[in-house]
Amino acid sequence: MTLNLNKQQQFSQWMSEHDRMLKHIIHGFEAKPALQEELYQEVALNIWQALPKFKGNSSVKTFVARIAHNILATHVAKAVRTIKADQDIDDCQLVSDGQSTPYHALDQAQRQQRLSSAIRQLSFEQQQVITLALEGMSYQELADILSISQNLVGVRLNRAKASLMKILEAS
Amino acid sequence: MSEKSPLDDNWQTLVDDWQSQPYQAQDIDKLVKQLSHRTLMAKVILAFDILATLFLLGCLVYQLKTDPDDTATLVFLAVGGLGSLVYTILEFRIRIRTWQLDASDPQQAFEKSISGIKGAIHYANLWIYTSYLMYPLVNWYIWELGKTATKPILPAYIMANALVTVMVIGGVIFKRRRAVELNRMTK
């Protein structure tokens, strides 16, 4: 009973600290609010289940982010059509909003919407590095979360930035 | 080693925009309750399946002792008990395996998801094959009961066969959806 209470307390602490990061990351991959909520629940459940196995080899932040990205990877693999449909919807909305305005000329809410939409149009690997980099994570942290080398993080991030720039400029 | 991207100059703006995105803060206490409940329900369902299987097998033993001549009921209980046993063992193995997998490892996270889908497909197969078996079983059972029935048994035939057909269709649709998911994941 004591063990379970400690687990609950630890889980609550982890989720409180990283709630914003998780919500942002999920938002970068999935446009539909209902699916975002479902994904959040799925990520939370897997954090709950994995918590006893956490040995402190990495920071809690990278541990939580790694689980989130692994769950998102399975979601992307299962649900390719959903994301593509969302891209079409977002593109239509952008066109109807008269999106010839440069990014910096928009107000913050519009920039945030365009940024999220642009990120969802990237390839999965690029989405992964960009969302984590935007959260302020270091190359080392990205490498830990994505189980790749720091060199590869650099290569992917630069490509992701270039692709993102193209999409933001094109819209 | 890294080239400077045109985006680097504007990167801080993007970071500020990204990190200041509004979000609805999660009610963590509610989340903990939901997850505890979900985990508990999964275990309760498994326990219930085990108890249901034991109950069916218990009924079979009781029927054998008290009325061994009631062949129809004996066969029904035997098939039901056996089917329940197979399903429970399958479910147990899949659930235990899935619970042991760790989503912090990318390979295991994928395996966990695939395991869940495969489990659902196995369950659908069991459901469909059991439903096919139900056709002769149910019709024979009604025919046996009809020998001593005072009311027409045609409505019973229609209802029973319609129910089994719905079970088959439901199983097939469920299986197809899971198969599509599995196919996407293993590509």
mmCIF file of C-alpha atoms in Angstrom:
data_model
loop_
_atom_site.group_PDB
_atom_site.id
_atom_site.type_symbol
_atom_site.label_atom_id
_atom_site.label_comp_id
_atom_site.label_asym_id
_atom_site.label_seq_id
_atom_site.Cartn_x
_atom_site.Cartn_y
_atom_site.Cartn_z
ATOM 1 C CA MET A 1 0.000 0.000 0.000
ATOM 2 C CA THR A 2 2.892 2.389 0.910
ATOM 3 C CA LEU A 3 4.678 1.471 -2.318
ATOM 4 C CA ASN A 4 1.593 2.270 -4.335
ATOM 5 C CA LEU A 5 1.191 5.637 -2.577
ATOM 6 C CA ASN A 6 4.815 6.516 -3.312
ATOM 7 C CA LYS A 7 4.301 5.525 -6.933
ATOM 8 C CA GLN A 8 1.207 7.726 -7.106
ATOM 9 C CA GLN A 9 3.028 10.664 -5.549
ATOM 10 C CA GLN A 10 5.981 10.259 -7.867
ATOM 11 C CA PHE A 11 3.727 9.934 -10.897
ATOM 12 C CA SER A 12 1.741 13.030 -9.885
ATOM 13 C CA GLN A 13 4.955 14.989 -9.479
ATOM 14 C CA TRP A 14 6.300 13.874 -12.860
ATOM 15 C CA MET A 15 3.074 14.647 -14.679
ATOM 16 C CA SER A 16 2.704 18.067 -13.015
ATOM 17 C CA GLU A 17 6.256 19.015 -13.986
ATOM 18 C CA HIS A 18 6.016 17.810 -17.575
ATOM 19 C CA ASP A 19 2.341 18.315 -18.398
ATOM 20 C CA ARG A 20 3.043 21.328 -20.605
ATOM 21 C CA MET A 21 5.858 19.611 -22.498
ATOM 22 C CA LEU A 22 3.707 16.527 -23.154
ATOM 23 C CA LYS A 23 0.737 18.582 -24.318
ATOM 24 C CA HIS A 24 2.938 20.623 -26.665
ATOM 25 C CA ILE A 25 4.633 17.558 -28.142
ATOM 26 C CA ILE A 26 1.334 15.761 -28.722
ATOM 27 C CA HIS A 27 -0.111 18.911 -30.277
ATOM 28 C CA GLY A 28 2.819 18.936 -32.712
ATOM 29 C CA PHE A 29 1.884 15.473 -33.988
ATOM 30 C CA GLU A 30 -1.891 15.330 -33.833
ATOM 31 C CA ALA A 31 -4.381 18.038 -34.762
ATOM 32 C CA LYS A 32 -7.635 16.540 -33.496
ATOM 33 C CA PRO A 33 -8.363 17.464 -29.844
ATOM 34 C CA ALA A 34 -10.140 14.158 -29.152
ATOM 35 C CA LEU A 35 -7.126 12.178 -30.391
ATOM 36 C CA GLN A 36 -4.761 14.493 -28.503
ATOM 37 C CA GLU A 37 -6.606 13.632 -25.295
ATOM 38 C CA GLU A 38 -6.523 9.924 -26.144
ATOM 39 C CA LEU A 39 -2.793 10.102 -26.844
ATOM 40 C CA TYR A 40 -2.186 11.966 -23.618
ATOM 41 C CA GLN A 41 -4.011 9.252 -21.687
ATOM 42 C CA GLU A 42 -2.000 6.589 -23.514
ATOM 43 C CA VAL A 43 1.285 8.344 -22.752
ATOM 44 C CA ALA A 44 0.285 8.836 -19.111
ATOM 45 C CA LEU A 45 -0.656 5.161 -18.767
ATOM 46 C CA ASN A 46 2.673 4.048 -20.173
ATOM 47 C CA ILE A 47 4.558 6.435 -17.870
ATOM 48 C CA TRP A 48 2.562 4.983 -14.976
ATOM 49 C CA GLN A 49 3.501 1.437 -15.999
ATOM 50 C CA ALA A 50 7.147 2.261 -16.713
ATOM 51 C CA LEU A 51 7.699 4.282 -13.535
ATOM 52 C CA PRO A 52 8.835 1.310 -11.371
ATOM 53 C CA LYS A 53 11.465 0.495 -14.023
ATOM 54 C CA PHE A 54 13.032 3.971 -13.943
ATOM 55 C CA LYS A 55 16.544 3.576 -12.636
ATOM 56 C CA GLY A 56 17.728 7.188 -12.834
ATOM 57 C CA ASN A 57 20.055 6.538 -15.792
ATOM 58 C CA SER A 58 18.564 9.585 -17.465
ATOM 59 C CA SER A 59 16.713 12.626 -16.246
ATOM 60 C CA VAL A 60 12.990 12.303 -15.597
ATOM 61 C CA LYS A 61 12.389 14.812 -18.405
ATOM 62 C CA THR A 62 14.141 12.651 -21.019
ATOM 63 C CA PHE A 63 12.490 9.490 -19.632
ATOM 64 C CA VAL A 64 9.021 11.006 -19.924
ATOM 65 C CA ALA A 65 9.736 12.547 -23.334
ATOM 66 C CA ARG A 66 11.099 9.221 -24.601
ATOM 67 C CA ILE A 67 7.923 7.388 -23.630
ATOM 68 C CA ALA A 68 5.819 10.114 -25.250
ATOM 69 C CA HIS A 69 7.777 9.864 -28.493
ATOM 70 C CA ASN A 70 7.626 6.080 -28.533
ATOM 71 C CA ILE A 71 3.842 6.182 -28.099
ATOM 72 C CA LEU A 72 3.567 8.857 -30.800
ATOM 73 C CA ALA A 73 5.656 6.686 -33.125
ATOM 74 C CA THR A 74 3.153 3.848 -32.778
ATOM 75 C CA HIS A 75 0.286 6.302 -33.249
ATOM 76 C CA VAL A 76 1.837 7.639 -36.453
ATOM 77 C CA ALA A 77 2.460 4.105 -37.697
ATOM 78 C CA LYS A 78 -1.171 3.145 -37.013
ATOM 79 C CA ALA A 79 -2.910 6.319 -38.052
ATOM 80 C CA VAL A 80 -1.227 7.792 -41.143
ATOM 81 C CA ARG A 81 -4.550 8.739 -42.732
ATOM 82 C CA THR A 82 -5.694 10.805 -39.768
ATOM 83 C CA ILE A 83 -2.611 13.012 -39.887
ATOM 84 C CA LYS A 84 -2.881 13.468 -43.649
ATOM 85 C CA ALA A 85 -6.529 14.416 -43.342
ATOM 86 C CA ASP A 86 -5.613 16.958 -40.699
ATOM 87 C CA GLN A 87 -2.953 18.384 -42.991
ATOM 88 C CA ASP A 88 -5.586 18.929 -45.696
ATOM 89 C CA ILE A 89 -7.909 20.630 -43.221
ATOM 90 C CA ASP A 90 -5.133 22.865 -41.901
ATOM 91 C CA ASP A 91 -4.015 23.763 -45.438
ATOM 92 C CA CYS A 92 -7.543 24.759 -46.376
ATOM 93 C CA GLN A 93 -7.823 26.903 -43.262
ATOM 94 C CA LEU A 94 -4.528 28.564 -44.034
ATOM 95 C CA VAL A 95 -5.614 29.357 -47.562
ATOM 96 C CA SER A 96 -8.956 30.734 -46.433
ATOM 97 C CA ASP A 97 -7.213 32.966 -43.856
ATOM 98 C CA GLY A 98 -5.296 34.657 -46.692
ATOM 99 C CA GLN A 99 -1.937 33.318 -45.586
ATOM 100 C CA SER A 100 0.261 35.388 -47.841
ATOM 101 C CA THR A 101 1.238 37.328 -44.696
ATOM 102 C CA PRO A 102 4.823 36.653 -43.591
ATOM 103 C CA TYR A 103 5.202 34.718 -40.384
ATOM 104 C CA HIS A 104 6.524 37.594 -38.317
ATOM 105 C CA ALA A 105 3.739 39.919 -39.362
ATOM 106 C CA LEU A 106 1.129 37.680 -37.742
ATOM 107 C CA ASP A 107 0.050 37.970 -34.139
ATOM 108 C CA GLN A 108 1.292 35.314 -31.752
ATOM 109 C CA ALA A 109 -1.867 33.198 -31.831
ATOM 110 C CA GLN A 110 -1.750 33.025 -35.621
ATOM 111 C CA ARG A 111 1.971 32.274 -35.570
ATOM 112 C CA GLN A 112 1.399 29.439 -33.102
ATOM 113 C CA GLN A 113 -1.329 27.966 -35.277
ATOM 114 C CA ARG A 114 0.811 28.197 -38.406
ATOM 115 C CA LEU A 115 3.832 26.771 -36.620
ATOM 116 C CA SER A 116 1.879 23.742 -35.328
ATOM 117 C CA SER A 117 0.367 23.153 -38.739
ATOM 118 C CA ALA A 118 3.781 23.434 -40.413
ATOM 119 C CA ILE A 119 5.335 20.981 -37.963
ATOM 120 C CA ARG A 120 2.610 18.421 -38.692
ATOM 121 C CA GLN A 121 3.565 18.564 -42.348
ATOM 122 C CA LEU A 122 7.132 17.486 -41.645
ATOM 123 C CA SER A 123 8.242 13.892 -41.832
ATOM 124 C CA PHE A 124 7.945 11.935 -38.598
ATOM 125 C CA GLU A 125 11.684 12.033 -37.840
ATOM 126 C CA GLN A 126 11.780 15.770 -38.431
ATOM 127 C CA GLN A 127 8.739 16.291 -36.219
ATOM 128 C CA GLN A 128 10.495 14.423 -33.450
ATOM 129 C CA VAL A 129 13.657 16.538 -33.437
ATOM 130 C CA ILE A 130 11.907 19.855 -34.039
ATOM 131 C CA THR A 131 9.328 19.472 -31.245
ATOM 132 C CA LEU A 132 12.008 18.480 -28.755
ATOM 133 C CA ALA A 133 14.379 21.226 -29.866
ATOM 134 C CA LEU A 134 11.589 23.791 -29.547
ATOM 135 C CA GLU A 135 11.101 22.570 -25.994
ATOM 136 C CA GLY A 136 14.671 23.715 -25.363
ATOM 137 C CA MET A 137 16.324 20.306 -25.159
ATOM 138 C CA SER A 138 20.011 19.895 -25.822
ATOM 139 C CA TYR A 139 21.533 17.669 -28.502
ATOM 140 C CA GLN A 140 22.489 15.196 -25.760
ATOM 141 C CA GLU A 141 18.924 15.065 -24.493
ATOM 142 C CA LEU A 142 17.570 14.606 -28.013
ATOM 143 C CA ALA A 143 20.043 11.799 -28.595
ATOM 144 C CA ASP A 144 18.940 10.086 -25.342
ATOM 145 C CA ILE A 145 15.259 10.417 -26.097
ATOM 146 C CA LEU A 146 15.442 9.296 -29.709
ATOM 147 C CA SER A 147 18.165 6.674 -29.157
ATOM 148 C CA ILE A 148 20.365 8.125 -31.894
ATOM 149 C CA SER A 149 23.803 9.719 -31.942
ATOM 150 C CA GLN A 150 24.347 13.440 -31.350
ATOM 151 C CA ASN A 151 25.750 13.738 -34.871
ATOM 152 C CA LEU A 152 22.561 12.332 -36.315
ATOM 153 C CA VAL A 153 20.556 14.704 -34.113
ATOM 154 C CA GLY A 154 22.456 17.612 -35.665
ATOM 155 C CA VAL A 155 21.889 16.367 -39.207
ATOM 156 C CA ARG A 156 18.176 15.734 -38.674
ATOM 157 C CA LEU A 157 17.637 19.002 -36.852
ATOM 158 C CA ASN A 158 19.253 21.076 -39.581
ATOM 159 C CA ARG A 159 17.180 19.328 -42.231
ATOM 160 C CA ALA A 160 14.064 19.749 -40.113
ATOM 161 C CA LYS A 161 14.747 23.466 -39.689
ATOM 162 C CA ALA A 162 15.240 23.886 -43.436
ATOM 163 C CA SER A 163 12.022 22.002 -44.213
ATOM 164 C CA LEU A 164 10.119 23.980 -41.593
ATOM 165 C CA MET A 165 11.425 27.238 -43.036
ATOM 166 C CA LYS A 166 10.241 26.224 -46.517
ATOM 167 C CA ILE A 167 6.766 25.374 -45.250
ATOM 168 C CA LEU A 168 6.443 28.590 -43.221
ATOM 169 C CA GLU A 169 7.593 30.691 -46.157
ATOM 170 C CA ALA A 170 5.380 28.840 -48.639
ATOM 171 C CA SER A 171 2.280 29.360 -46.529
ATOM 172 C CA MET B 1 30.148 20.460 -38.417
ATOM 173 C CA SER B 2 26.605 21.867 -38.473
ATOM 174 C CA GLU B 3 25.613 24.371 -41.163
ATOM 175 C CA LYS B 4 23.864 27.505 -40.127
ATOM 176 C CA SER B 5 20.256 27.340 -41.277
ATOM 177 C CA PRO B 6 18.364 30.467 -42.364
ATOM 178 C CA LEU B 7 15.948 29.547 -39.607
ATOM 179 C CA ASP B 8 18.603 29.961 -36.902
ATOM 180 C CA ASP B 9 18.140 33.741 -36.914
ATOM 181 C CA ASN B 10 14.429 33.336 -36.271
ATOM 182 C CA TRP B 11 14.742 30.309 -34.073
ATOM 183 C CA GLN B 12 14.208 32.163 -30.811
ATOM 184 C CA THR B 13 10.907 33.556 -32.085
ATOM 185 C CA LEU B 14 9.751 30.064 -32.940
ATOM 186 C CA VAL B 15 10.882 28.767 -29.549
ATOM 187 C CA ASP B 16 8.988 31.574 -27.783
ATOM 188 C CA ASP B 17 5.873 30.942 -29.890
ATOM 189 C CA TRP B 18 6.077 27.196 -29.307
ATOM 190 C CA GLN B 19 6.683 27.332 -25.580
ATOM 191 C CA SER B 20 4.025 29.959 -24.934
ATOM 192 C CA GLN B 21 1.307 27.947 -26.703
ATOM 193 C CA PRO B 22 -1.765 27.897 -24.507
ATOM 194 C CA TYR B 23 -2.706 24.493 -23.130
ATOM 195 C CA GLN B 24 -5.257 23.123 -20.740
ATOM 196 C CA ALA B 25 -3.469 22.020 -17.577
ATOM 197 C CA GLN B 26 -4.292 18.451 -16.646
ATOM 198 C CA ASP B 27 -6.103 17.662 -13.418
ATOM 199 C CA ILE B 28 -3.405 15.309 -12.174
ATOM 200 C CA ASP B 29 -5.453 13.890 -9.295
ATOM 201 C CA LYS B 30 -8.222 13.004 -11.715
ATOM 202 C CA LEU B 31 -5.654 11.492 -14.094
ATOM 203 C CA VAL B 32 -4.195 9.320 -11.326
ATOM 204 C CA LYS B 33 -7.690 8.087 -10.427
ATOM 205 C CA GLN B 34 -8.463 7.329 -14.093
ATOM 206 C CA LEU B 35 -5.255 5.370 -14.572
ATOM 207 C CA SER B 36 -5.646 3.483 -11.296
ATOM 208 C CA HIS B 37 -9.190 2.657 -12.303
ATOM 209 C CA ARG B 38 -8.134 1.592 -15.809
ATOM 210 C CA THR B 39 -5.368 -0.653 -14.467
ATOM 211 C CA LEU B 40 -7.685 -2.137 -11.869
ATOM 212 C CA MET B 41 -10.463 -2.753 -14.424
ATOM 213 C CA ALA B 42 -8.032 -4.610 -16.722
ATOM 214 C CA LYS B 43 -7.132 -6.913 -13.826
ATOM 215 C CA VAL B 44 -10.778 -7.275 -12.750
ATOM 216 C CA ILE B 45 -11.809 -8.280 -16.290
ATOM 217 C CA LEU B 46 -9.071 -10.892 -16.364
ATOM 218 C CA ALA B 47 -10.125 -12.184 -12.955
ATOM 219 C CA PHE B 48 -13.752 -12.226 -14.079
ATOM 220 C CA ASP B 49 -12.850 -14.260 -17.173
ATOM 221 C CA ILE B 50 -11.040 -16.773 -14.984
ATOM 222 C CA LEU B 51 -13.999 -17.004 -12.623
ATOM 223 C CA ALA B 52 -16.463 -17.334 -15.519
ATOM 224 C CA THR B 53 -14.390 -20.185 -16.966
ATOM 225 C CA LEU B 54 -14.260 -21.935 -13.595
ATOM 226 C CA PHE B 55 -17.996 -21.405 -13.200
ATOM 227 C CA LEU B 56 -18.764 -22.963 -16.610
ATOM 228 C CA LEU B 57 -16.504 -25.924 -15.924
ATOM 229 C CA GLY B 58 -18.059 -26.224 -12.463
ATOM 230 C CA CYS B 59 -21.538 -26.281 -14.018
ATOM 231 C CA LEU B 60 -20.367 -28.993 -16.407
ATOM 232 C CA VAL B 61 -19.144 -31.165 -13.534
ATOM 233 C CA TYR B 62 -22.377 -30.551 -11.616
ATOM 234 C CA GLN B 63 -24.476 -31.403 -14.683
ATOM 235 C CA LEU B 64 -22.500 -34.616 -15.209
ATOM 236 C CA LYS B 65 -23.200 -35.647 -11.635
ATOM 237 C CA THR B 66 -26.844 -34.621 -11.379
ATOM 238 C CA ASP B 67 -28.258 -35.194 -14.870
ATOM 239 C CA PRO B 68 -25.822 -37.002 -17.166
ATOM 240 C CA ASP B 69 -28.609 -37.824 -19.646
ATOM 241 C CA ASP B 70 -29.238 -34.194 -20.618
ATOM 242 C CA THR B 71 -26.861 -34.395 -23.580
ATOM 243 C CA ALA B 72 -27.812 -31.045 -25.088
ATOM 244 C CA THR B 73 -26.952 -29.093 -21.956
ATOM 245 C CA LEU B 74 -23.800 -31.121 -21.386
ATOM 246 C CA VAL B 75 -22.526 -30.405 -24.882
ATOM 247 C CA PHE B 76 -23.409 -26.738 -24.545
ATOM 248 C CA LEU B 77 -21.562 -26.424 -21.240
ATOM 249 C CA ALA B 78 -18.596 -28.414 -22.513
ATOM 250 C CA VAL B 79 -18.167 -26.260 -25.631
ATOM 251 C CA GLY B 80 -18.762 -23.075 -23.647
ATOM 252 C CA GLY B 81 -16.330 -24.101 -20.942
ATOM 253 C CA LEU B 82 -13.646 -25.156 -23.410
ATOM 254 C CA GLY B 83 -14.022 -21.985 -25.464
ATOM 255 C CA SER B 84 -13.861 -19.870 -22.339
ATOM 256 C CA LEU B 85 -10.761 -21.743 -21.169
ATOM 257 C CA VAL B 86 -8.929 -21.231 -24.465
ATOM 258 C CA TYR B 87 -9.886 -17.552 -24.561
ATOM 259 C CA THR B 88 -8.853 -16.950 -20.940
ATOM 260 C CA ILE B 89 -5.473 -18.606 -21.373
ATOM 261 C CA LEU B 90 -4.850 -16.609 -24.545
ATOM 262 C CA GLU B 91 -5.932 -13.360 -22.912
ATOM 263 C CA PHE B 92 -3.822 -14.049 -19.833
ATOM 264 C CA ARG B 93 -0.679 -14.651 -21.858
ATOM 265 C CA ILE B 94 -1.174 -11.584 -24.014
ATOM 266 C CA ARG B 95 -1.977 -9.260 -21.104
ATOM 267 C CA ILE B 96 0.911 -10.417 -18.928
ATOM 268 C CA ARG B 97 3.317 -10.045 -21.824
ATOM 269 C CA THR B 98 1.974 -6.572 -22.712
ATOM 270 C CA TRP B 99 2.134 -5.356 -19.097
ATOM 271 C CA GLN B 100 5.770 -6.427 -18.863
ATOM 272 C CA LEU B 101 6.856 -4.435 -21.907
ATOM 273 C CA ASP B 102 8.440 -1.063 -21.202
ATOM 274 C CA ALA B 103 7.388 1.905 -23.352
ATOM 275 C CA SER B 104 10.598 3.801 -22.543
ATOM 276 C CA ASP B 105 12.330 1.455 -24.979
ATOM 277 C CA PRO B 106 11.298 2.252 -28.592
ATOM 278 C CA GLN B 107 11.402 -1.392 -29.677
ATOM 279 C CA GLN B 108 9.307 -2.536 -26.736
ATOM 280 C CA ALA B 109 6.850 0.324 -27.196
ATOM 281 C CA PHE B 110 6.239 -0.849 -30.743
ATOM 282 C CA GLU B 111 6.076 -4.447 -29.634
ATOM 283 C CA LYS B 112 3.559 -3.467 -26.966
ATOM 284 C CA SER B 113 1.314 -1.844 -29.508
ATOM 285 C CA ILE B 114 1.675 -4.704 -31.986
ATOM 286 C CA SER B 115 1.087 -7.219 -29.189
ATOM 287 C CA GLY B 116 -2.133 -5.445 -28.299
ATOM 288 C CA ILE B 117 -3.335 -5.494 -31.904
ATOM 289 C CA LYS B 118 -2.352 -9.155 -32.399
ATOM 290 C CA GLY B 119 -4.158 -9.999 -29.192
ATOM 291 C CA ALA B 120 -7.254 -8.269 -30.502
ATOM 292 C CA ILE B 121 -6.980 -10.235 -33.777
ATOM 293 C CA HIS B 122 -6.614 -13.539 -31.879
ATOM 294 C CA TYR B 123 -9.635 -12.630 -29.819
ATOM 295 C CA ALA B 124 -11.574 -11.763 -32.992
ATOM 296 C CA ASN B 125 -10.593 -15.110 -34.558
ATOM 297 C CA LEU B 126 -11.720 -16.958 -31.444
ATOM 298 C CA TRP B 127 -14.959 -14.986 -31.463
ATOM 299 C CA ILE B 128 -15.613 -15.732 -35.162
ATOM 300 C CA TYR B 129 -14.788 -19.463 -34.965
ATOM 301 C CA THR B 130 -16.847 -19.836 -31.803
ATOM 302 C CA SER B 131 -19.706 -18.072 -33.561
ATOM 303 C CA TYR B 132 -19.475 -20.461 -36.537
ATOM 304 C CA LEU B 133 -19.577 -23.363 -34.091
ATOM 305 C CA MET B 134 -22.619 -21.820 -32.448
ATOM 306 C CA TYR B 135 -24.746 -22.283 -35.601
ATOM 307 C CA PRO B 136 -25.027 -26.094 -35.454
ATOM 308 C CA LEU B 137 -24.888 -26.092 -31.658
ATOM 309 C CA VAL B 138 -27.625 -23.553 -31.094
ATOM 310 C CA ASN B 139 -29.884 -25.022 -33.774
ATOM 311 C CA TRP B 140 -29.397 -28.509 -32.382
ATOM 312 C CA TYR B 141 -30.047 -27.276 -28.825
ATOM 313 C CA ILE B 142 -33.286 -25.568 -29.902
ATOM 314 C CA TRP B 143 -34.308 -28.683 -31.837
ATOM 315 C CA GLU B 144 -33.702 -30.800 -28.693
ATOM 316 C CA LEU B 145 -35.688 -28.377 -26.559
ATOM 317 C CA GLY B 146 -38.397 -28.295 -29.245
ATOM 318 C CA LYS B 147 -39.077 -31.972 -28.714
ATOM 319 C CA THR B 148 -40.745 -31.154 -25.430
ATOM 320 C CA ALA B 149 -41.837 -27.575 -26.167
ATOM 321 C CA THR B 150 -45.498 -26.620 -26.235
ATOM 322 C CA LYS B 151 -44.995 -23.352 -28.151
ATOM 323 C CA PRO B 152 -43.700 -22.942 -31.727
ATOM 324 C CA ILE B 153 -39.935 -22.878 -31.821
ATOM 325 C CA LEU B 154 -39.496 -21.001 -35.122
ATOM 326 C CA PRO B 155 -39.082 -17.606 -33.372
ATOM 327 C CA ALA B 156 -36.371 -19.159 -31.227
ATOM 328 C CA TYR B 157 -34.568 -20.416 -34.357
ATOM 329 C CA ILE B 158 -34.817 -17.010 -36.037
ATOM 330 C CA MET B 159 -33.634 -15.081 -32.986
ATOM 331 C CA ALA B 160 -30.777 -17.428 -32.198
ATOM 332 C CA ASN B 161 -29.489 -17.531 -35.772
ATOM 333 C CA ALA B 162 -29.844 -13.773 -36.146
ATOM 334 C CA LEU B 163 -27.870 -13.241 -32.943
ATOM 335 C CA VAL B 164 -25.083 -15.558 -34.050
ATOM 336 C CA THR B 165 -24.975 -13.829 -37.471
ATOM 337 C CA VAL B 166 -24.591 -10.445 -35.764
ATOM 338 C CA MET B 167 -21.751 -11.936 -33.702
ATOM 339 C CA VAL B 168 -20.001 -13.200 -36.844
ATOM 340 C CA ILE B 169 -20.376 -9.882 -38.694
ATOM 341 C CA GLY B 170 -19.195 -7.924 -35.653
ATOM 342 C CA GLY B 171 -16.170 -10.184 -35.284
ATOM 343 C CA VAL B 172 -15.231 -9.915 -38.956
ATOM 344 C CA ILE B 173 -15.485 -6.106 -38.993
ATOM 345 C CA PHE B 174 -13.447 -5.823 -35.781
ATOM 346 C CA LYS B 175 -10.795 -8.204 -37.139
ATOM 347 C CA ARG B 176 -10.468 -6.337 -40.437
ATOM 348 C CA ARG B 177 -9.901 -3.002 -38.704
ATOM 349 C CA ARG B 178 -7.225 -4.453 -36.448
ATOM 350 C CA ALA B 179 -5.597 -6.204 -39.435
ATOM 351 C CA VAL B 180 -5.342 -2.864 -41.266
ATOM 352 C CA GLU B 181 -3.705 -1.304 -38.190
ATOM 353 C CA LEU B 182 -1.271 -4.208 -37.873
ATOM 354 C CA ASN B 183 -0.409 -3.989 -41.544
ATOM 355 C CA ARG B 184 0.398 -0.274 -41.221
ATOM 356 C CA MET B 185 2.538 -0.863 -38.172
ATOM 357 C CA THR B 186 4.569 -3.700 -39.618
ATOM 358 C CA LYS B 187 5.276 -1.985 -42.955
#
